[in-house]
CSV table of C-alpha atoms and ligand atoms in Angstrom, one decimal:
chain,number,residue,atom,x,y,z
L,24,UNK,CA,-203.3,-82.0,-54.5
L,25,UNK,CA,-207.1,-81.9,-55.1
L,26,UNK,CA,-206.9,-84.2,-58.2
L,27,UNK,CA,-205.5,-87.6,-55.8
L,28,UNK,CA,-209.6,-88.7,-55.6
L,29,UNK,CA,-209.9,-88.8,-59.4
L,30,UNK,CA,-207.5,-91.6,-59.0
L,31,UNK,CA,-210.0,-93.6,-57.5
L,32,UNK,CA,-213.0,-93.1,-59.4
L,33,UNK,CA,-215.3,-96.1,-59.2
L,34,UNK,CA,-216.1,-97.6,-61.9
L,35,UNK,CA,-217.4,-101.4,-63.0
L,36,UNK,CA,-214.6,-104.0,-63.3
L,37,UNK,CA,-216.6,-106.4,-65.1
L,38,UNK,CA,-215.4,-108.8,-67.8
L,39,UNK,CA,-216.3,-106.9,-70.5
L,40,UNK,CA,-213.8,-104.6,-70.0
L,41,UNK,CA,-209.8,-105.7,-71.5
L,42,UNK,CA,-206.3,-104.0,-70.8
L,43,UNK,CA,-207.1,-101.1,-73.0
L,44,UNK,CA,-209.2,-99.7,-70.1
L,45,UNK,CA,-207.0,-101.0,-67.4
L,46,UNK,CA,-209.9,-103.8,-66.9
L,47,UNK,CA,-212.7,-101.2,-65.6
L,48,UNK,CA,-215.2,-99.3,-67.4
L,49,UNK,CA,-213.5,-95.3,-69.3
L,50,UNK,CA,-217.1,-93.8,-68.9
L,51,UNK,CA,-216.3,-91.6,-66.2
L,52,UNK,CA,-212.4,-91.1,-66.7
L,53,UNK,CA,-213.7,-90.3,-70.5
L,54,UNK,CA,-216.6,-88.0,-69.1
L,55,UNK,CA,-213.8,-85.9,-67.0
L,56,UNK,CA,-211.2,-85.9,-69.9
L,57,UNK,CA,-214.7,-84.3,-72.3
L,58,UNK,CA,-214.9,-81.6,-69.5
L,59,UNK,CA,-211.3,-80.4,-70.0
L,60,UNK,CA,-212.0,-80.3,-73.8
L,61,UNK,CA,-214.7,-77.8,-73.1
L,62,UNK,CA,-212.6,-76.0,-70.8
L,63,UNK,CA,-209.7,-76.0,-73.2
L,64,UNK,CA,-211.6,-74.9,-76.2
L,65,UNK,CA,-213.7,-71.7,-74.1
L,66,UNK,CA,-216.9,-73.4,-74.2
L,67,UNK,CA,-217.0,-73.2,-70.2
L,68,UNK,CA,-217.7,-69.9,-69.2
L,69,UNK,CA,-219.4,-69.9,-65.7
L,70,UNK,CA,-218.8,-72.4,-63.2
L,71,UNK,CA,-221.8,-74.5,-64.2
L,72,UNK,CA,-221.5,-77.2,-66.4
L,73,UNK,CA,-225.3,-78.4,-68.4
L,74,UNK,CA,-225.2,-81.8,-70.0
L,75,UNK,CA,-225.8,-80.2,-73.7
L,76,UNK,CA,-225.5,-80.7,-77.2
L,77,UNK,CA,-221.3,-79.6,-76.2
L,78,UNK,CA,-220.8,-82.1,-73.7
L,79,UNK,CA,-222.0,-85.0,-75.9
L,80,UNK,CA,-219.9,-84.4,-78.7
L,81,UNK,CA,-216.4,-83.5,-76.7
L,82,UNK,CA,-217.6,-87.1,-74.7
L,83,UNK,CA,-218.3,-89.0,-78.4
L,84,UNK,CA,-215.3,-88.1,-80.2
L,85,UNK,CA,-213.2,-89.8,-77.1
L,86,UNK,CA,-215.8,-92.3,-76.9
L,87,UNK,CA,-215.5,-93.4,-80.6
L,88,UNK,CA,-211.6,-93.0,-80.8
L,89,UNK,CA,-211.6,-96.0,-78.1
L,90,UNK,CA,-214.7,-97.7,-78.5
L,91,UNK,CA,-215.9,-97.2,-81.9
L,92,UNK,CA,-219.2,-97.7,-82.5
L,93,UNK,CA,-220.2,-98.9,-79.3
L,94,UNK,CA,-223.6,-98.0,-78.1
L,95,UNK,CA,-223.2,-95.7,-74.9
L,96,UNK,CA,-225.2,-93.3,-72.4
L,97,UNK,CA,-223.7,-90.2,-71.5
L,98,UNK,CA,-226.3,-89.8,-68.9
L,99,UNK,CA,-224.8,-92.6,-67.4
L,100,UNK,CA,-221.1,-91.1,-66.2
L,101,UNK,CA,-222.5,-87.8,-66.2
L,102,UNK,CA,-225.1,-89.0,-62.9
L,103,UNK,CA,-223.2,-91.5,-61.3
L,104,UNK,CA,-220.1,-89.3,-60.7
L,105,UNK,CA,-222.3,-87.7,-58.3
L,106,UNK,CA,-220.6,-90.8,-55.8
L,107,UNK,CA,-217.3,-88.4,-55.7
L,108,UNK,CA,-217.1,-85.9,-53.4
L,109,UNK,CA,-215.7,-83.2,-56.3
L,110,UNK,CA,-219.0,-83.6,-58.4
L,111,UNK,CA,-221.7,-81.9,-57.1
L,112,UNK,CA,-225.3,-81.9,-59.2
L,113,UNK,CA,-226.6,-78.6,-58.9
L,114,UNK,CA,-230.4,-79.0,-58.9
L,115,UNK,CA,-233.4,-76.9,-60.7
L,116,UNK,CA,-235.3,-74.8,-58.1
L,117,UNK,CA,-237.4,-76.8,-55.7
L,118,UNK,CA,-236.1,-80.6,-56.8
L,119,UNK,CA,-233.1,-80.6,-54.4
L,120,UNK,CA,-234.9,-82.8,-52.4
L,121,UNK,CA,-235.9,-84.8,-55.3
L,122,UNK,CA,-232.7,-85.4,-56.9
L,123,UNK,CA,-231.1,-86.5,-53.3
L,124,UNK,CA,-233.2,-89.0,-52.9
L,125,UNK,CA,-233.2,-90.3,-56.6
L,126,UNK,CA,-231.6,-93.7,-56.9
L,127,UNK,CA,-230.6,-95.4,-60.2
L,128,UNK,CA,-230.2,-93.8,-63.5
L,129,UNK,CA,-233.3,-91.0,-64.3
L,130,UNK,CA,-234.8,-91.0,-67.7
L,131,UNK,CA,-233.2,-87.7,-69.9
L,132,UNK,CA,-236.6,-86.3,-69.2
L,133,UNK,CA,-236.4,-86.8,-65.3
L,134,UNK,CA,-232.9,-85.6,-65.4
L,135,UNK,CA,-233.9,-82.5,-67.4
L,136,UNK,CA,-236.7,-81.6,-64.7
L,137,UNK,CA,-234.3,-82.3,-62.0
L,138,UNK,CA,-230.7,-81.0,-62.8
L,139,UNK,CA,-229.2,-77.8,-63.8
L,140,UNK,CA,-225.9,-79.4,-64.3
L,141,UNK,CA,-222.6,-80.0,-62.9
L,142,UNK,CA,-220.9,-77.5,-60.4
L,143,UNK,CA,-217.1,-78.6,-59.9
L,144,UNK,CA,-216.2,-78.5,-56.3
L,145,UNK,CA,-214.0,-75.2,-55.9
L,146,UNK,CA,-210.5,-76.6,-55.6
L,147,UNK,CA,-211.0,-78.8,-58.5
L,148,UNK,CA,-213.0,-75.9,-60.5
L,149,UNK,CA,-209.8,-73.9,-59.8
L,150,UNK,CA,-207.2,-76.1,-60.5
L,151,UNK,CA,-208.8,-77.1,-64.1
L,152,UNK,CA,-209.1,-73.4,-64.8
L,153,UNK,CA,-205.6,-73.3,-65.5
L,154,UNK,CA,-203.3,-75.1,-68.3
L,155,UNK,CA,-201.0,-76.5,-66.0
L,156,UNK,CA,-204.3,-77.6,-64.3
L,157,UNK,CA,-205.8,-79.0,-67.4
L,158,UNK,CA,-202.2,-81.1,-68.1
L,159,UNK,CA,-202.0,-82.2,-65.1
L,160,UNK,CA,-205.7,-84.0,-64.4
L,161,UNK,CA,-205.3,-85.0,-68.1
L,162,UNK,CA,-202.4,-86.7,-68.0
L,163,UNK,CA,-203.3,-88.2,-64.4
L,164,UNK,CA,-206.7,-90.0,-66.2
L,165,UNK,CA,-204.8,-91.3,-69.1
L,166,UNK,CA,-202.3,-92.9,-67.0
L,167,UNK,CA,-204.5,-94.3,-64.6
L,168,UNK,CA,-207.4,-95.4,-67.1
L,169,UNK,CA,-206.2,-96.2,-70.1
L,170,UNK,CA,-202.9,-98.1,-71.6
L,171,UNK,CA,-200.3,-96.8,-73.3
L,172,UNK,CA,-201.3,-97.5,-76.7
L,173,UNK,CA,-204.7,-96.1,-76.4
L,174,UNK,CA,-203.5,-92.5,-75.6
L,175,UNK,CA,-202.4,-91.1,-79.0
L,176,UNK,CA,-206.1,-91.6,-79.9
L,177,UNK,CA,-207.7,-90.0,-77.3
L,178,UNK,CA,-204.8,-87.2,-77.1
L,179,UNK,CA,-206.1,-86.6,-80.6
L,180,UNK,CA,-209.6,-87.1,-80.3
L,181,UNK,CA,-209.5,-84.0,-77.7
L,182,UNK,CA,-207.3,-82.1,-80.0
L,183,UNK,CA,-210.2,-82.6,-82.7
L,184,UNK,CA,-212.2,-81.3,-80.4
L,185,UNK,CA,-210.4,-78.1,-79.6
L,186,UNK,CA,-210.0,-77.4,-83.4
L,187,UNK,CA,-213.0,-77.8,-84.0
L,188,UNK,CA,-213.6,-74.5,-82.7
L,189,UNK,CA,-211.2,-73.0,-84.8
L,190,UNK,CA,-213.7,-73.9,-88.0
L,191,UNK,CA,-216.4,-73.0,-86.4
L,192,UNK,CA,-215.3,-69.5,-85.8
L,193,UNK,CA,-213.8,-69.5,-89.5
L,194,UNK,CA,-217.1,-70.8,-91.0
L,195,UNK,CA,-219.2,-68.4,-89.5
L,196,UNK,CA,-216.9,-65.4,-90.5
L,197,UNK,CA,-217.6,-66.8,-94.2
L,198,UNK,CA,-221.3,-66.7,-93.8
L,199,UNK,CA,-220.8,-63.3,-93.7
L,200,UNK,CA,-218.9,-63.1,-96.7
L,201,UNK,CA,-220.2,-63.7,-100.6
L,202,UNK,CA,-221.1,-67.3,-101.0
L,203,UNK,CA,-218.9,-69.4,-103.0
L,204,UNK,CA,-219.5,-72.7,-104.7
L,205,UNK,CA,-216.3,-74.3,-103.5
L,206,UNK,CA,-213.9,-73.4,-100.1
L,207,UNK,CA,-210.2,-74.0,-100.1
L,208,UNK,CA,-209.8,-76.3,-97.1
L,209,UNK,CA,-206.3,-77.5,-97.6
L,210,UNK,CA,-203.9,-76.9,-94.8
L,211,UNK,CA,-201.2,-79.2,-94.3
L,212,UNK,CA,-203.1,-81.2,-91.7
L,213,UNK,CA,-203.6,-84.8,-91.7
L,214,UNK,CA,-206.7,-84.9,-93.7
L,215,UNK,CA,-208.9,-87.1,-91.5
L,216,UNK,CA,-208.1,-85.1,-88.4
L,217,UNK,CA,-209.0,-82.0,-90.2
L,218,UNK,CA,-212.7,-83.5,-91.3
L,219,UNK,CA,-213.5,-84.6,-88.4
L,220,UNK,CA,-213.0,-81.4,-86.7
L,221,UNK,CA,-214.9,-79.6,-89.7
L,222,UNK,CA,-218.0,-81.8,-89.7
L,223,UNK,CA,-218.3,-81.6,-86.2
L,224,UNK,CA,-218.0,-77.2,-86.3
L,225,UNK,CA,-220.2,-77.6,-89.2
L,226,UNK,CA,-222.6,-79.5,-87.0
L,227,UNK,CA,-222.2,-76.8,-84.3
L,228,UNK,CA,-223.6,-74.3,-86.5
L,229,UNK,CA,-226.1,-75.8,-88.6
L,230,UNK,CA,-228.3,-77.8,-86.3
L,231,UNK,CA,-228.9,-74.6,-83.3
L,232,UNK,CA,-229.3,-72.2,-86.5
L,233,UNK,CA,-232.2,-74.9,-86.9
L,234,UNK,CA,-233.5,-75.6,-83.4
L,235,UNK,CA,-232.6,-79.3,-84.3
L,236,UNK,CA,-235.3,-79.7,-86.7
L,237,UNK,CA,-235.6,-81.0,-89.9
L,238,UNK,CA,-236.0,-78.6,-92.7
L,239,UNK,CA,-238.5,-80.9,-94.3
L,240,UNK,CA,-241.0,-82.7,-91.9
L,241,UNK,CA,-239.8,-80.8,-88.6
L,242,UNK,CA,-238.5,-83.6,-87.0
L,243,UNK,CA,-237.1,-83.1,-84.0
L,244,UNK,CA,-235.4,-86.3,-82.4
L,245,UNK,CA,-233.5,-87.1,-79.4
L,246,UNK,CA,-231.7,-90.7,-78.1
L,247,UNK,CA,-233.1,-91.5,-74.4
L,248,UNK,CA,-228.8,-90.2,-74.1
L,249,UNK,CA,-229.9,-86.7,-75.2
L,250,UNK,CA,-228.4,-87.1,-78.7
L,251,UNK,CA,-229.5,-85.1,-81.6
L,252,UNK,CA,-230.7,-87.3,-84.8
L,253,UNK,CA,-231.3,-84.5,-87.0
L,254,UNK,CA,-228.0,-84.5,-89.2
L,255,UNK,CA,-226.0,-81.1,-90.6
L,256,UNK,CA,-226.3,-82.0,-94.6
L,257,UNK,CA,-224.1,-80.0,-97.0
L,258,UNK,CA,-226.2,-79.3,-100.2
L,259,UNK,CA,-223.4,-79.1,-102.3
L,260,UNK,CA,-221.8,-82.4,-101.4
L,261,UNK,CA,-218.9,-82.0,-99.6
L,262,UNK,CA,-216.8,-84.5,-101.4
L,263,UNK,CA,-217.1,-81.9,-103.9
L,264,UNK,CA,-217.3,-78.5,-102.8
L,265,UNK,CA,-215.3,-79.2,-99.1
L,266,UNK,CA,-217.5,-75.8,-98.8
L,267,UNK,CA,-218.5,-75.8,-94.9
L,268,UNK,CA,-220.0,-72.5,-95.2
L,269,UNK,CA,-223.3,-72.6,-93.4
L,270,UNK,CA,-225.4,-71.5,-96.3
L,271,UNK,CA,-224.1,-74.7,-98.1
L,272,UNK,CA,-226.0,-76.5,-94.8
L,273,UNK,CA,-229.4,-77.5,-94.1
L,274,UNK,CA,-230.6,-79.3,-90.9
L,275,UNK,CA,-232.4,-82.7,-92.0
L,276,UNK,CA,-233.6,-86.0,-90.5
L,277,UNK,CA,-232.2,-89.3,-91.7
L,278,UNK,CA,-234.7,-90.1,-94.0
L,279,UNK,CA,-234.9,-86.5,-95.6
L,280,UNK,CA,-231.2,-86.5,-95.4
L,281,UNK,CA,-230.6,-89.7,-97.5
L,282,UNK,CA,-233.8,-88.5,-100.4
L,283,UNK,CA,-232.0,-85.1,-100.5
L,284,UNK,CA,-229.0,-86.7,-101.2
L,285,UNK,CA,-230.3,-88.9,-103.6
L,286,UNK,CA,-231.9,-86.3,-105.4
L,287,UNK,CA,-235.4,-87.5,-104.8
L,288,UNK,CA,-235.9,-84.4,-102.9
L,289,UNK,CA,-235.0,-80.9,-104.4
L,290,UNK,CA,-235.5,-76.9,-103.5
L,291,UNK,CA,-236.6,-74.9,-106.0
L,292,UNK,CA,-235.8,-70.9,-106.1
L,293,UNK,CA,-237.8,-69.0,-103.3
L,294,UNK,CA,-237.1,-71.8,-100.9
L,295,UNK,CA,-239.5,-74.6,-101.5
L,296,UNK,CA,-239.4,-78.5,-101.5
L,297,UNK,CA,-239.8,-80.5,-104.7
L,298,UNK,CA,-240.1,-84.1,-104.9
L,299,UNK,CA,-238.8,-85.7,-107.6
L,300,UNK,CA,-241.3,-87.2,-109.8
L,301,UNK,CA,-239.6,-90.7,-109.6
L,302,UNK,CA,-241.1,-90.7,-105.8
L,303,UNK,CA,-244.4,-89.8,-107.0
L,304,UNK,CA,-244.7,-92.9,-109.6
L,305,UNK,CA,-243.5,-95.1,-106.7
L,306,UNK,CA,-245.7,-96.7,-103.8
L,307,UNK,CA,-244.2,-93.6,-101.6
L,308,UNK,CA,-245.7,-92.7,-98.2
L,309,UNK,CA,-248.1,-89.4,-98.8
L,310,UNK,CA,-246.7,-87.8,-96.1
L,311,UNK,CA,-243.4,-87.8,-97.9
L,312,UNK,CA,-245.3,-86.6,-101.3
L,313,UNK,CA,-247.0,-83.9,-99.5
L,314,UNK,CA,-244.1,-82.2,-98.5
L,315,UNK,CA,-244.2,-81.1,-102.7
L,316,UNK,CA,-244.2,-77.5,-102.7
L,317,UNK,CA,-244.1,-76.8,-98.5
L,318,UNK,CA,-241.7,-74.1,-97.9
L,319,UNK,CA,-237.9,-75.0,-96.6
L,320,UNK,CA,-238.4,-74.4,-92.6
L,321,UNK,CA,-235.4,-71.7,-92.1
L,322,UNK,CA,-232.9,-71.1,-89.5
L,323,UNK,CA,-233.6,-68.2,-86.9
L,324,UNK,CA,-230.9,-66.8,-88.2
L,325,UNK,CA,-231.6,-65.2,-91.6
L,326,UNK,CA,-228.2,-65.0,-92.8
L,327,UNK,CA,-227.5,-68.7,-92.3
L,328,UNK,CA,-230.7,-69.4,-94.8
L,329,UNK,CA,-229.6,-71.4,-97.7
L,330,UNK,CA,-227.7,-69.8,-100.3
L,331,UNK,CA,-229.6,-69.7,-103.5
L,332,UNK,CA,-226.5,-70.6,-105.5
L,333,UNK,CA,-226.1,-74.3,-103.5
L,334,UNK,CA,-229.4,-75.1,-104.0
L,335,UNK,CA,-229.5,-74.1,-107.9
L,336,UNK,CA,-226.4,-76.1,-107.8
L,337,UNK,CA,-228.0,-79.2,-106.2
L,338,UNK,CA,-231.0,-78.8,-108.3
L,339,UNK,CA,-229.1,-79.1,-111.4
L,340,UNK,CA,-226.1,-81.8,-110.7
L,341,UNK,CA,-228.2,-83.9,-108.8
L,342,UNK,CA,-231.9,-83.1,-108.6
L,343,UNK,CA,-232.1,-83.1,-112.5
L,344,UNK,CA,-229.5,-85.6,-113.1
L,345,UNK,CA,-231.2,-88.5,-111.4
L,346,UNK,CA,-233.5,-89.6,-114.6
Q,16,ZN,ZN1,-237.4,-85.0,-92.1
């Protein structure tokens, strides 16, 4: 069967690594197991696969279900499988030469210029277009990667990934629909499973609608790994409103995410940024004050725009409330 090489995968066997990973590094095992979520929840359509936005997040939720916070590169898996024989880089036009004779990890920018993305190697593409496919490899990589007690959580952590799609769909059928102040989210789910799976559909909606850019300064920032720093904040908090809706969304840097939170940032009606005057009677960098009155940069969707009801909402529980 084509899957036997997987088996084999090289991978470092360094000290660093305990009985959880069978003594060897998961990067790659993890990488592959991320490429079935995709498959499993649609988001593989042709037979190439790009190292995107997608990848990153079906590869972090394993990543963090075993590792936690752990720092970790992507990148790193996603070029180095290129030493099996089933994983073939399929290279931009005219840097096939380039990409051959590359040796060590490329910089996300090099890798960019370079590399289309991953092209399966036709048995393998096959035999992971199918369920039975799917089980098979998956259960092959647990068992020969990881121990025993490790494979609820990554079981699960690809099962959050799949059902994550299921709220995406869901939330953007409510953008269509009148905006409400609070969602019903309960169903039945363990509760933890179920946020995770929102906040990462919520994140799948809010930061494209956004080109990955802060509503406020325009930030756009990437890890060397390719991962987006702008953050998906809900206006209405979702502690309170458990509202996913994207119109209760905004993309937003760290910093503008935290102030907005705070309420040392506002919106006023029309769309525009206020700063709270507690910032202006503080030593506060001008480039933070200036953003007073700049309009809220909008998705490219129009629909998905803020819905005037959040913000009058934020403005006046926690905008108005802060002193
Ligand atoms: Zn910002």
């Amino acid at each position: 069967m084509s899957f036997k090489e997987m088996k084999h995968l090289r991978r470092d066997m360094g000290r660093g690594w305990d009985e959880r990973t069978r003594g060897g590094a998961p990067h790659k095992p993890l990488m592959l197991l991320a490429i079935l979520d995709l498959v499993d929840a649609g988001d593989i359509t042709g037979d190439l696969i790009p190292y995107d936005q997608t990848l990153l997040q079906a590869f972090d939720l394993r990543w963090r279900a075993l590792m936690g916070d752990a720092l970790t590169n992507p990148l790193q898996p996603f070029w180095h499988l290129r030493s099996s024989e089933f994983w073939i880089l399929e290279p931009n036009q005219g840097f096939a030469e380039a990409l051959q004779h590359h040796s060590g990890l490329p910089s996300l920018k090099a890798f960019q210029s370079m590399v289309r993305g991953v092209r399966l190697r036709e048995d393998v593409l096959k035999a992971v277009q199918t369920p039975e496919g799917r089980a098979e490899l998956r259960s092959l990589l647990l068992d020969t990667y990881f121990s025993e007690g490790v494979r609820p959580l990554l079981l699960r952590a690809g099962e959050t990934y799949v059902a994550s799609k299921g709220f995406e769909e869901a939330f953007r059928e409510a953008s269509l629909r009148e905006f409400q102040e609070v969602f019903d989210g309960r169903d039945g789910l363990d509760p933890a499973f179920i946020n995770e799976s929102r906040d990462l559909a919520f994140r799948r909606i809010v930061l494209p609608a956004y080109q990955h850019q802060c509503a406020a300064c325009g930030a756009k920032l990437f890890t060397p790994a390719g991962r987006c720093m702008v953050q998906a904040a809900h206006i209405i908090p979702f502690s309170r409103s458990r509202n996913d809706d994207p119109r209760n969304g905004l993309a937003l840097c760290p910093l503008h995410h935290w102030a907005f939170d705070q309420g040392m940032l506002g919106i006023r009606d029309g769309l525009v940024w206020m700063v709270h005057r507690h910032a202006k009677e503080l030593p506060a960098d001008p480039a933070y004050l200036s953003l007073h009155g700049r309009p809220v940069t909008l998705p490219s969707e129009g629909h998905l725009s803020p819905a005037p009801q959040a913000v009058a909402w934020h403005r006046k529980h926690i905008f108005e409330k802060i002193g």
